[in-house]
């Protein structure tokens, strides 16, 4: 049919709103396109940010110089220090996963601020993570270390203080290192104070030191639900045998004795009962045999901050010698101590007293660092040495793995 503009189309009434409808449709199309474009850009930006975070965390963990360079950046500084600053990888994992208790309490005296940052705890062990800050005006102060303090319960009873016995034995990961650490103990508790990643150079640049207080119950005493940390003294360097090198470096560098600063920095810390009462992951009655001697892992309890293992010791079936311990420190050598390891190759060192005695049931109780927050699938006890009551006292063996899970 021949097209004729008068074939009836001219009779169709065109709405007066058509122009408005067309304009709105065009605007909506443009707006929808912009939204899709924005969404695509946001997805790309988020992916880039995620990649940068992964690269950032990896850089902080594996390139200490990179982490140190971030100390002057206010927002990034706390992240950088959180992911790299503790010698115990399990504690690192708790902080990274926001599974620690945020305290963020600050006390200031004598131009020195102490901040209690985070706490990770269970019934028998607690890590108190802190920051010591000086002021840039105090150029005379070359370093800050926690020196005099006490930890009390809410009734005022002292659990442990800096006046208690100062041991020469540090956890294996801190022993023989030029770091500023203290090991304290009394009848019921043991305490490790560590200035982590600290150096005089770092402090002179940032006027800041990071550290931790680990309080460990060595009997059946439980960590109270409320504790008071009362700090009364700060020092520039410890004068202890295992910190002798750091002390000597300080005196030779500055040609003077380290200064001690008295003050009052007091903290009331209420522990999160839900976090504190988490039940351990438990494994029982695992038999194994080494060097013609039968053993049983009577119990393995993996708590958030420590792992308790009770081992029943047997007799050598050939010479009838009673095994009375597993690994000892000999001449400062930690290489023969037992440890835990997982499928990722992480090592969890012994954290309690390595020189424990066998009890009346022929058992020893050992305490190790915990893999609780590391999301592991397999865990092994590694034994390097057996000790017997008669005959050959120390029997070194090839590292032997006992599967726990």
Coordinates of N, CA, C and O in Angstrom, one line a residue, residues 285-298 309-314 326 381 383 386 397 400-403:
X285 N 43.3 -38.8 76.3 CA 43.8 -40.2 76.2 C 44.3 -40.6 74.8 O 43.8 -41.4 74.1
X286 N 45.4 -39.9 74.4 CA 46.1 -40.2 73.2 C 47.4 -40.9 73.5 O 48.3 -40.3 74.0
X287 N 47.5 -42.2 73.2 CA 48.7 -43.0 73.5 C 49.8 -42.8 72.4 O 49.5 -42.6 71.3
X288 N 51.1 -42.9 72.8 CA 52.2 -42.9 71.9 C 53.4 -43.5 72.6 O 53.5 -43.6 73.8
X289 N 54.4 -43.9 71.7 CA 55.6 -44.5 72.3 C 56.8 -44.0 71.6 O 56.9 -43.8 70.4
X290 N 57.8 -43.7 72.4 CA 59.1 -43.1 72.0 C 60.2 -43.8 72.8 O 60.1 -43.9 74.0
X291 N 61.3 -44.2 72.1 CA 62.5 -44.8 72.8 C 62.1 -45.9 73.8 O 62.5 -45.9 74.9
X292 N 61.3 -46.8 73.3 CA 60.8 -48.0 74.0 C 60.1 -47.6 75.3 O 60.1 -48.4 76.3
X293 N 59.5 -46.4 75.3 CA 58.7 -45.9 76.5 C 57.3 -45.5 76.0 O 57.2 -44.8 75.0
X294 N 56.3 -46.0 76.8 CA 55.0 -45.7 76.5 C 54.5 -44.4 77.3 O 54.8 -44.2 78.4
X295 N 53.8 -43.6 76.6 CA 53.2 -42.3 77.1 C 51.8 -42.2 76.8 O 51.3 -42.9 75.9
X296 N 51.1 -41.3 77.5 CA 49.7 -41.0 77.2 C 49.4 -39.5 77.4 O 49.8 -39.0 78.4
X297 N 48.9 -38.9 76.3 CA 48.4 -37.5 76.5 C 47.1 -37.6 77.2 O 46.0 -37.9 76.6
X298 N 47.1 -37.5 78.5 CA 45.9 -37.6 79.3 C 44.9 -36.6 78.9 O 43.7 -36.8 78.8
X309 N 48.7 -29.2 78.6 CA 48.8 -30.6 78.3 C 49.3 -31.4 79.5 O 50.3 -31.0 80.2
X310 N 48.6 -32.4 79.8 CA 49.0 -33.3 80.9 C 49.4 -34.7 80.3 O 48.7 -35.3 79.5
X311 N 50.7 -35.1 80.6 CA 51.3 -36.2 79.9 C 51.6 -37.3 81.0 O 52.4 -36.9 82.0
X312 N 51.2 -38.5 80.8 CA 51.6 -39.6 81.8 C 52.8 -40.2 81.2 O 52.9 -40.6 80.0
X313 N 53.9 -40.3 82.1 CA 55.2 -40.8 81.6 C 55.4 -42.3 82.0 O 55.0 -42.7 83.1
X314 N 55.9 -43.1 81.1 CA 56.1 -44.5 81.4 C 57.6 -44.8 81.6 O 58.5 -44.0 81.8
X326 N 60.1 -34.3 80.1 CA 60.2 -34.2 78.6 C 60.9 -32.9 78.2 O 60.3 -31.8 78.3
X381 N 52.2 -32.3 68.9 CA 53.2 -32.1 70.0 C 54.5 -32.6 69.4 O 54.6 -33.8 68.9
X383 N 58.4 -33.6 70.3 CA 59.3 -34.0 71.4 C 60.7 -34.2 70.9 O 60.9 -34.9 69.9
X386 N 64.0 -36.8 76.0 CA 63.4 -37.5 77.1 C 64.4 -37.5 78.3 O 65.6 -37.7 78.0
X397 N 66.5 -37.2 70.9 CA 65.9 -38.0 69.9 C 65.6 -37.1 68.7 O 65.6 -35.9 68.8
X400 N 60.1 -35.8 67.1 CA 59.0 -36.7 66.9 C 57.7 -36.0 67.1 O 57.4 -35.4 68.1
X401 N 56.8 -36.2 66.1 CA 55.5 -35.5 66.1 C 54.4 -36.5 66.7 O 54.3 -37.6 66.2
X402 N 53.7 -36.0 67.6 CA 52.5 -36.8 68.1 C 51.3 -36.0 67.7 O 51.1 -34.8 68.1
X403 N 50.4 -36.6 67.0 CA 49.2 -35.9 66.5 C 48.2 -35.7 67.6 O 47.8 -36.7 68.2

